[in-house]
Coordinates of C-alpha atoms in Angstrom, one line a residue:
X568 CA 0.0 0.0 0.0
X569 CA 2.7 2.4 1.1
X570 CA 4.4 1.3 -2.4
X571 CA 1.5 2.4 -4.2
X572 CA 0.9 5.8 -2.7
X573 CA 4.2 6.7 -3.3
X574 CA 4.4 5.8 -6.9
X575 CA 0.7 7.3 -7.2
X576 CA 2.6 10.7 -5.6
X577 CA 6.0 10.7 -7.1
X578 CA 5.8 14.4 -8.5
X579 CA 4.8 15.7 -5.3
X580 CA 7.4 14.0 -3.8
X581 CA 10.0 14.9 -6.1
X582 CA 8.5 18.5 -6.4
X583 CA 8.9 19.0 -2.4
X584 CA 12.2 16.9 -2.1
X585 CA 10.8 14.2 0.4
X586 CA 12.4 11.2 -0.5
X587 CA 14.5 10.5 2.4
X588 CA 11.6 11.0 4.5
X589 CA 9.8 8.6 2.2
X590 CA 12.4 5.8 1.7
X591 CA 12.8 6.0 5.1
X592 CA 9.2 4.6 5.8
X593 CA 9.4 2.3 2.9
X594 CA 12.6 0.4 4.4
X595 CA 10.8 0.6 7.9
X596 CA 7.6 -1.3 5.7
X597 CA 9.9 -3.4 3.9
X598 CA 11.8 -4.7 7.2
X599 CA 8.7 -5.1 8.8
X600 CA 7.3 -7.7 5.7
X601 CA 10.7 -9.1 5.8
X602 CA 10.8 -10.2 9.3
X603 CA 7.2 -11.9 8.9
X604 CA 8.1 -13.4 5.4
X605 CA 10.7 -15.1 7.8
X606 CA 8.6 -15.8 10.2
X607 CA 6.7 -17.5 8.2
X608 CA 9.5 -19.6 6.1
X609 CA 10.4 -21.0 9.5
X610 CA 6.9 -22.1 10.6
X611 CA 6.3 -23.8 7.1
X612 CA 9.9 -26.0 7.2
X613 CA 8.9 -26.6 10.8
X614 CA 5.3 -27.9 10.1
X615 CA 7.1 -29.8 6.9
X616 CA 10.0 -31.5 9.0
X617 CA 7.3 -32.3 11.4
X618 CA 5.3 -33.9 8.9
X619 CA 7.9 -36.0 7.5
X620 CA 9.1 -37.2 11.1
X621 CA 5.3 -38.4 12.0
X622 CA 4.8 -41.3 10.6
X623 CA 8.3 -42.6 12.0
X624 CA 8.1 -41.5 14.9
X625 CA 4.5 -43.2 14.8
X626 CA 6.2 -46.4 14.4
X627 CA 8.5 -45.9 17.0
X628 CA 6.1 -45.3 20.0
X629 CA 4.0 -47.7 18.8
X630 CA 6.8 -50.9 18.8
X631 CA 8.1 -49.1 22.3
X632 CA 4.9 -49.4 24.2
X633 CA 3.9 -53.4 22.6
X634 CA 7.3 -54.0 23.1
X635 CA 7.1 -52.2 27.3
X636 CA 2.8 -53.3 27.5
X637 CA 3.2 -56.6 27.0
X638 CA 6.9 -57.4 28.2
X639 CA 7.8 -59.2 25.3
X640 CA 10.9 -58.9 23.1
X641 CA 10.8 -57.1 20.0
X642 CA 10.9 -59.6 16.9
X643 CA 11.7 -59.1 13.1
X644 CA 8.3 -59.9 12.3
X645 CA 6.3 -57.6 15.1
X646 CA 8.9 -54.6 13.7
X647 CA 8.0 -55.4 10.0
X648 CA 4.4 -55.8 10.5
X649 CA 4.1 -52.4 12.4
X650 CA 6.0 -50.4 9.5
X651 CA 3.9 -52.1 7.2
X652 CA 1.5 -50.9 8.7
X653 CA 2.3 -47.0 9.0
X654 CA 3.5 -46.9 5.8
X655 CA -0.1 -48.2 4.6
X656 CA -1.9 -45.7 6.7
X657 CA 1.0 -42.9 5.2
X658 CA -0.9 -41.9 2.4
X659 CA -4.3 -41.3 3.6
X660 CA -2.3 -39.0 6.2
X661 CA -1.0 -36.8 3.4
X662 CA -5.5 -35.8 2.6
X663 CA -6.1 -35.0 6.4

């Protein structure tokens, strides 16, 4: 918006000899939407890591408590069956 008004003003601007007064509040605006474009680049690789971690970490609390609920050792076949599993139920995860 600030761009705009001072592209929509620029011969009064030039006329009066305000542009350091001017570029001085368009920097200001331009930090400002720099520091939330960041802000916002962090929270999106965040969510995304956090979204590729899930369905691993799925699997491993799941084999952790079988494996600590019912005080058996963890076998090939329990560890394969359980990844088969989340990796089945991965896709549907991706339309939630």
């Amino acid at each position: 918006r600030l761009t705009r008004e001072l592209l929509g003003g620029i011969k009064a601007i030039k006329l009066n000899a305000w542009e350091a007064p001017f570029g001085g509040r368009i920097e200001r605006a331009r930090d400002a939407e720099l520091g939330l474009m960041r802000r916002l680049v962090k929270l999106r690789s965040l969510l995304s890591a956090l979204f590729t971690c899930t369905p691993t970490l799925v699997a491993v609390v799941m084999l952790a408590a079988s494996t600590y609920a019912y005080r058996t050792p963890l076998t090939l076949k329990t560890a394969m069956t359980v990844l088969a599993t989340v990796n089945l139920l991965r896709s549907p995860l991706v339309f939630l």
